[in-house]
Amino acid sequence: MMPDGLHTFLSTKTPQRDARGNVIGLIGASIDITDRTKAEDRRKLLINELNHRVKNTLATVQSIARQTARTAPTIESFLTSFEGRLLALSRAHDLLTRGNWEDVRIGDVVEAMTAAYRGTGGDRVAAEGLDSRGSLLMSSVLERENALEKRTTK
């Protein structure tokens, strides 16, 4: 073990021979590829995380489509509502991406996510407060996220 931790090396060796072909030694080289190995591990982790987030996003889109279809009286109203909800999801994703998926104010996320529900027909959602059903839902979401955070940091 080296003073700054374990290192990974790529090594090659070639036998050194005398005039009769007998091996009299080895010539070799070793290259420290620790940084390359760490970068590859990080790349794999990021790809796995991206794959997980894409699957979650697609499940969310599927849920939005089903919920919108249940309440839409016409195909035109479905398309308008569905597009608005997708744009709200996109805005929330932009907020999270700009914050590197950290340090994003919940009020900003709520504002972005509920934009599709506010408009000409009156406000269905208020960013400054939640009713009892919304409070229970939000607390469940936060509890789930807190449990996941604790599980991944152990």
Coordinates of N, CA and C in Angstrom, one line a residue:
M1 N 0.8 -1.2 0.0 CA 0.0 0.0 0.0 C 0.9 1.2 0.0
M2 N 0.6 2.2 -0.8 CA 1.3 3.4 -0.9 C 0.8 4.4 0.1
P3 N 1.5 5.4 0.4 CA 1.1 6.4 1.5 C -0.3 7.0 1.2
D4 N -0.6 7.3 -0.1 CA -1.9 8.0 -0.4 C -2.9 7.0 -0.9
G5 N -2.8 5.7 -0.5 CA -3.9 4.7 -0.8 C -3.4 3.7 -1.8
L6 N -4.4 2.9 -2.2 CA -4.1 1.9 -3.2 C -4.0 2.5 -4.6
H7 N -3.1 1.9 -5.4 CA -2.9 2.4 -6.8 C -3.1 1.2 -7.7
T8 N -3.5 1.5 -8.9 CA -3.6 0.5 -10.0 C -2.6 0.7 -11.0
F9 N -1.9 -0.4 -11.4 CA -0.8 -0.2 -12.4 C -1.1 -1.2 -13.6
L10 N -0.7 -0.7 -14.7 CA -0.7 -1.5 -15.9 C 0.8 -1.9 -16.2
S11 N 1.1 -3.1 -16.2 CA 2.5 -3.6 -16.3 C 2.8 -4.5 -17.5
T12 N 3.9 -4.3 -18.1 CA 4.4 -5.2 -19.1 C 5.8 -5.7 -18.8
K13 N 6.1 -6.9 -19.2 CA 7.4 -7.4 -19.0 C 7.9 -8.2 -20.3
T14 N 9.1 -8.1 -20.6 CA 9.7 -8.8 -21.7 C 11.0 -9.5 -21.3
P15 N 11.2 -10.7 -21.6 CA 12.5 -11.4 -21.1 C 13.7 -10.8 -21.9
Q16 N 14.8 -10.6 -21.2 CA 16.0 -10.2 -21.8 C 16.9 -11.5 -22.0
R17 N 17.4 -11.7 -23.2 CA 18.1 -12.9 -23.6 C 19.5 -12.7 -24.0
D18 N 20.3 -13.7 -23.7 CA 21.7 -13.5 -24.1 C 21.8 -14.0 -25.6
A19 N 23.0 -14.1 -26.1 CA 23.3 -14.5 -27.5 C 22.8 -15.9 -27.8
R20 N 22.7 -16.8 -26.8 CA 22.3 -18.2 -27.0 C 20.8 -18.3 -26.8
G21 N 20.1 -17.3 -26.4 CA 18.6 -17.3 -26.2 C 18.2 -17.6 -24.8
N22 N 19.2 -17.7 -23.9 CA 18.8 -17.9 -22.5 C 18.3 -16.6 -21.8
V23 N 17.3 -16.8 -21.0 CA 16.7 -15.6 -20.3 C 17.7 -15.2 -19.2
I24 N 18.1 -14.0 -19.3 CA 19.1 -13.5 -18.2 C 18.5 -12.3 -17.4
G25 N 17.3 -12.0 -17.7 CA 16.6 -10.9 -17.0 C 15.3 -10.5 -17.6
L26 N 14.7 -9.5 -17.0 CA 13.4 -9.0 -17.6 C 13.5 -7.5 -17.8
I27 N 12.9 -7.0 -18.8 CA 12.8 -5.6 -19.0 C 11.3 -5.3 -18.9
G28 N 10.9 -4.3 -18.1 CA 9.5 -4.1 -17.9 C 9.2 -2.6 -17.6
A29 N 7.9 -2.3 -17.7 CA 7.5 -1.0 -17.4 C 6.1 -1.1 -16.7
S30 N 5.9 -0.2 -15.8 CA 4.6 -0.1 -15.1 C 4.1 1.3 -15.2
I31 N 2.9 1.5 -15.5 CA 2.2 2.8 -15.6 C 1.1 2.9 -14.5
D32 N 1.1 3.9 -13.8 CA 0.1 4.1 -12.8 C -1.2 4.6 -13.5
I33 N -2.2 3.7 -13.5 CA -3.5 4.1 -14.1 C -4.6 4.3 -13.1
T34 N -4.2 4.6 -11.9 CA -5.2 4.9 -10.8 C -6.2 5.9 -11.2
D35 N -5.8 7.0 -11.7 CA -6.7 8.1 -12.1 C -7.7 7.6 -13.2
R36 N -7.1 6.9 -14.2 CA -8.0 6.3 -15.3 C -9.0 5.4 -14.7
T37 N -8.6 4.5 -13.8 CA -9.5 3.5 -13.2 C -10.6 4.3 -12.4
K38 N -10.2 5.3 -11.6 CA -11.2 6.0 -10.8 C -12.2 6.8 -11.8
A39 N -11.7 7.3 -12.9 CA -12.5 8.0 -13.8 C -13.5 7.0 -14.4
E40 N -13.1 5.8 -14.8 CA -13.9 4.8 -15.3 C -15.0 4.4 -14.3
D41 N -14.6 4.2 -13.1 CA -15.6 3.9 -12.0 C -16.7 5.0 -11.9
R42 N -16.2 6.2 -11.9 CA -17.1 7.4 -11.8 C -18.1 7.4 -13.0
R43 N -17.5 7.1 -14.2 CA -18.4 7.1 -15.4 C -19.4 6.0 -15.3
K44 N -19.1 4.9 -14.8 CA -20.0 3.8 -14.7 C -21.1 4.2 -13.7
L45 N -20.7 4.8 -12.6 CA -21.7 5.2 -11.5 C -22.6 6.3 -12.1
L46 N -22.1 7.2 -12.9 CA -23.0 8.3 -13.5 C -23.9 7.7 -14.5
I47 N -23.5 6.7 -15.3 CA -24.3 6.1 -16.3 C -25.5 5.3 -15.6
N48 N -25.1 4.6 -14.5 CA -26.1 3.9 -13.7 C -27.1 4.9 -13.1
E49 N -26.7 6.0 -12.6 CA -27.5 7.0 -12.0 C -28.4 7.6 -13.1
L50 N -27.9 7.9 -14.2 CA -28.6 8.4 -15.4 C -29.7 7.5 -15.8
N51 N -29.4 6.2 -15.9 CA -30.3 5.2 -16.3 C -31.5 5.1 -15.3
H52 N -31.1 5.2 -14.0 CA -32.2 5.2 -13.0 C -33.1 6.4 -13.1
R53 N -32.5 7.5 -13.3 CA -33.3 8.8 -13.4 C -34.2 8.8 -14.6
V54 N -33.7 8.3 -15.7 CA -34.5 8.2 -17.0 C -35.7 7.3 -16.7
K55 N -35.4 6.1 -16.1 CA -36.6 5.2 -15.9 C -37.6 5.9 -14.9
N56 N -37.1 6.6 -13.9 CA -38.1 7.3 -13.0 C -38.8 8.4 -13.8
T57 N -38.2 9.1 -14.7 CA -38.8 10.1 -15.4 C -39.9 9.6 -16.4
L58 N -39.5 8.5 -17.0 CA -40.5 7.8 -17.9 C -41.7 7.3 -17.1
A59 N -41.5 6.8 -15.9 CA -42.6 6.3 -15.1 C -43.5 7.5 -14.7
T60 N -42.8 8.7 -14.4 CA -43.6 9.9 -14.1 C -44.4 10.3 -15.3
V61 N -43.8 10.3 -16.5 CA -44.5 10.7 -17.7 C -45.7 9.8 -17.9
Q62 N -45.5 8.5 -17.7 CA -46.6 7.6 -17.9 C -47.7 7.9 -16.9
S63 N -47.4 8.2 -15.7 CA -48.4 8.5 -14.7 C -49.1 9.8 -15.0
I64 N -48.4 10.8 -15.5 CA -49.0 12.1 -15.9 C -50.0 11.8 -17.1
A65 N -49.6 11.0 -18.0 CA -50.5 10.7 -19.2 C -51.8 10.0 -18.7
R66 N -51.6 9.0 -17.8 CA -52.8 8.3 -17.4 C -53.7 9.2 -16.6
Q67 N -53.2 10.0 -15.7 CA -54.0 10.9 -14.8 C -54.6 12.0 -15.7
T68 N -53.9 12.5 -16.7 CA -54.5 13.5 -17.6 C -55.6 12.9 -18.4
A69 N -55.4 11.7 -18.9 CA -56.4 11.1 -19.7 C -57.7 10.8 -18.9
R70 N -57.6 10.5 -17.6 CA -58.8 10.2 -16.8 C -59.7 11.4 -16.7
T71 N -59.1 12.6 -16.7 CA -59.9 13.8 -16.4 C -60.2 14.7 -17.7
A72 N -59.6 14.3 -18.8 CA -59.8 15.2 -20.0 C -61.1 14.8 -20.7
P73 N -61.9 15.7 -21.0 CA -63.2 15.4 -21.7 C -63.0 15.3 -23.2
T74 N -61.9 15.9 -23.7 CA -61.7 15.8 -25.2 C -60.2 15.6 -25.4
I75 N -59.9 15.1 -26.6 CA -58.5 14.9 -27.0 C -57.7 16.2 -27.0
E76 N -58.4 17.3 -27.4 CA -57.7 18.6 -27.4 C -57.4 19.1 -26.0
S77 N -58.3 18.9 -25.0 CA -58.0 19.3 -23.7 C -56.9 18.4 -23.1
F78 N -57.0 17.1 -23.4 CA -55.9 16.2 -23.0 C -54.5 16.7 -23.4
L79 N -54.4 17.0 -24.7 CA -53.2 17.5 -25.3 C -52.7 18.7 -24.6
T80 N -53.6 19.7 -24.4 CA -53.2 21.0 -23.8 C -52.7 20.7 -22.4
S81 N -53.5 20.0 -21.6 CA -53.1 19.7 -20.2 C -51.9 18.8 -20.1
F82 N -51.8 17.8 -20.9 CA -50.6 16.9 -20.9 C -49.3 17.7 -21.2
E83 N -49.4 18.5 -22.3 CA -48.2 19.4 -22.6 C -47.8 20.3 -21.5
G84 N -48.8 20.9 -20.9 CA -48.5 21.8 -19.7 C -47.8 21.1 -18.6
R85 N -48.3 19.9 -18.3 CA -47.7 19.1 -17.2 C -46.3 18.6 -17.6
L86 N -46.1 18.3 -18.8 CA -44.7 17.9 -19.2 C -43.8 19.1 -19.2
L87 N -44.3 20.3 -19.5 CA -43.4 21.5 -19.4 C -43.1 21.8 -18.0
A88 N -44.1 21.6 -17.1 CA -43.9 21.8 -15.6 C -42.8 20.8 -15.1
L89 N -42.9 19.6 -15.6 CA -41.9 18.6 -15.2 C -40.5 19.0 -15.7
S90 N -40.5 19.5 -16.9 CA -39.2 20.0 -17.5 C -38.6 21.1 -16.7
R91 N -39.5 22.1 -16.3 CA -39.0 23.2 -15.5 C -38.4 22.8 -14.2
A92 N -39.1 21.8 -13.6 CA -38.6 21.3 -12.3 C -37.3 20.6 -12.5
H93 N -37.1 19.8 -13.6 CA -35.9 19.1 -13.9 C -34.8 20.2 -14.1
D94 N -35.1 21.3 -14.8 CA -34.1 22.3 -15.1 C -33.6 22.9 -13.8
L95 N -34.5 23.1 -12.8 CA -34.1 23.6 -11.5 C -33.2 22.7 -10.8
L96 N -33.5 21.4 -10.8 CA -32.7 20.4 -10.2 C -31.3 20.3 -10.9
T97 N -31.3 20.4 -12.2 CA -30.0 20.3 -12.9 C -29.2 21.5 -12.7
R98 N -29.7 22.7 -12.7 CA -29.0 23.9 -12.4 C -28.4 23.8 -11.0
G99 N -29.0 23.2 -10.1 CA -28.5 23.0 -8.7 C -27.7 21.8 -8.5
N100 N -27.3 21.1 -9.6 CA -26.6 19.9 -9.5 C -27.3 18.8 -8.6
W101 N -28.6 18.8 -8.7 CA -29.5 17.9 -7.9 C -29.3 18.1 -6.4
E102 N -28.8 19.3 -6.0 CA -28.7 19.6 -4.6 C -29.1 21.0 -4.4
D103 N -29.4 21.3 -3.1 CA -29.6 22.7 -2.7 C -30.7 23.5 -3.5
V104 N -31.8 22.8 -3.8 CA -32.8 23.4 -4.5 C -34.0 23.7 -3.5
R105 N -34.5 24.9 -3.5 CA -35.5 25.3 -2.6 C -36.8 24.5 -3.0
I106 N -37.5 23.9 -2.0 CA -38.7 23.1 -2.3 C -39.7 24.1 -2.9
G107 N -39.8 25.3 -2.4 CA -40.8 26.2 -3.0 C -40.6 26.5 -4.4
D108 N -39.3 26.5 -4.9 CA -39.0 26.7 -6.3 C -39.5 25.4 -7.1
V109 N -39.3 24.2 -6.6 CA -39.7 23.0 -7.2 C -41.2 23.0 -7.3
V110 N -41.9 23.3 -6.2 CA -43.4 23.3 -6.1 C -43.9 24.3 -7.1
E111 N -43.3 25.5 -7.2 CA -43.7 26.5 -8.2 C -43.6 26.0 -9.6
A112 N -42.5 25.4 -9.9 CA -42.3 24.8 -11.3 C -43.2 23.7 -11.6
M113 N -43.4 22.8 -10.6 CA -44.2 21.6 -10.9 C -45.7 21.9 -10.9
T114 N -46.1 23.0 -10.3 CA -47.6 23.2 -10.2 C -48.0 24.3 -11.2
A115 N -47.1 24.8 -12.0 CA -47.4 25.8 -13.0 C -48.5 25.4 -14.0
A116 N -48.5 24.2 -14.3 CA -49.5 23.7 -15.3 C -50.9 23.7 -14.7
Y117 N -51.0 23.7 -13.3 CA -52.3 23.6 -12.7 C -52.9 25.0 -12.3
R118 N -52.0 26.0 -12.5 CA -52.5 27.4 -12.3 C -52.7 28.1 -13.6
G119 N -53.7 28.9 -13.7 CA -54.0 29.5 -15.0 C -55.3 30.2 -15.0
T120 N -55.9 30.2 -16.2 CA -57.1 31.0 -16.4 C -58.3 30.5 -15.6
G121 N -58.3 29.2 -15.3 CA -59.5 28.6 -14.6 C -59.4 28.7 -13.1
G122 N -58.5 29.5 -12.6 CA -58.3 29.6 -11.1 C -57.2 28.7 -10.6
D123 N -56.7 29.0 -9.5 CA -55.6 28.2 -8.9 C -56.1 26.9 -8.3
R124 N -55.6 25.8 -8.7 CA -55.9 24.5 -8.1 C -54.9 24.2 -7.0
V125 N -53.7 24.8 -7.1 CA -52.6 24.5 -6.2 C -52.0 25.9 -5.7
A126 N -51.6 25.9 -4.5 CA -51.0 27.1 -3.9 C -49.6 26.7 -3.4
A127 N -48.6 27.4 -3.9 CA -47.2 27.1 -3.5 C -46.9 27.5 -2.0
E128 N -47.7 28.4 -1.5 CA -47.5 28.8 -0.1 C -48.1 27.9 1.0
G129 N -48.9 27.0 0.6 CA -49.5 26.1 1.6 C -50.2 24.9 0.9
L130 N -50.4 23.9 1.7 CA -51.0 22.7 1.2 C -52.2 22.3 2.1
D131 N -53.2 21.7 1.5 CA -54.3 21.2 2.4 C -53.9 20.0 3.1
S132 N -54.7 19.4 3.9 CA -54.3 18.2 4.7 C -53.9 17.0 3.8
R133 N -54.6 16.8 2.7 CA -54.2 15.7 1.8 C -52.9 16.0 1.1
G134 N -52.7 17.2 0.7 CA -51.4 17.6 0.1 C -50.2 17.5 1.1
S135 N -50.5 17.9 2.4 CA -49.5 17.9 3.4 C -49.1 16.4 3.7
L136 N -50.1 15.5 3.7 CA -49.8 14.1 3.9 C -48.9 13.6 2.8
L137 N -49.3 13.9 1.6 CA -48.6 13.5 0.4 C -47.1 14.0 0.4
M138 N -47.0 15.3 0.7 CA -45.6 15.9 0.8 C -44.8 15.3 1.9
S139 N -45.4 15.1 3.0 CA -44.6 14.5 4.1 C -44.2 13.0 3.8
S140 N -45.1 12.3 3.0 CA -44.7 10.9 2.6 C -43.5 11.0 1.6
V141 N -43.6 11.9 0.7 CA -42.5 12.1 -0.3 C -41.2 12.4 0.5
L142 N -41.3 13.4 1.4 CA -40.1 13.8 2.1 C -39.5 12.7 3.0
E143 N -40.4 11.9 3.6 CA -40.0 10.8 4.5 C -39.3 9.8 3.6
R144 N -39.9 9.5 2.4 CA -39.3 8.5 1.5 C -37.9 8.9 1.1
E145 N -37.8 10.2 0.7 CA -36.5 10.7 0.2 C -35.5 10.7 1.4
N146 N -35.9 11.0 2.6 CA -35.0 11.0 3.7 C -34.6 9.6 4.0
A147 N -35.4 8.6 3.9 CA -35.1 7.2 4.1 C -34.1 6.8 3.1
L148 N -34.3 7.1 1.8 CA -33.4 6.8 0.7 C -32.0 7.4 1.0
E149 N -32.0 8.7 1.4 CA -30.8 9.4 1.6 C -30.0 8.7 2.7
K150 N -30.7 8.4 3.8 CA -30.0 7.7 4.9 C -29.4 6.3 4.4
R151 N -30.2 5.6 3.6 CA -29.7 4.3 3.1 C -28.5 4.4 2.2
T152 N -28.5 5.5 1.4 CA -27.4 5.6 0.4 C -26.1 6.2 1.0
T153 N -26.2 6.9 2.2 CA -25.1 7.5 2.8 C -24.4 6.6 3.9
K154 N -25.0 5.4 4.1 CA -24.4 4.5 5.1 C -23.3 3.7 4.5

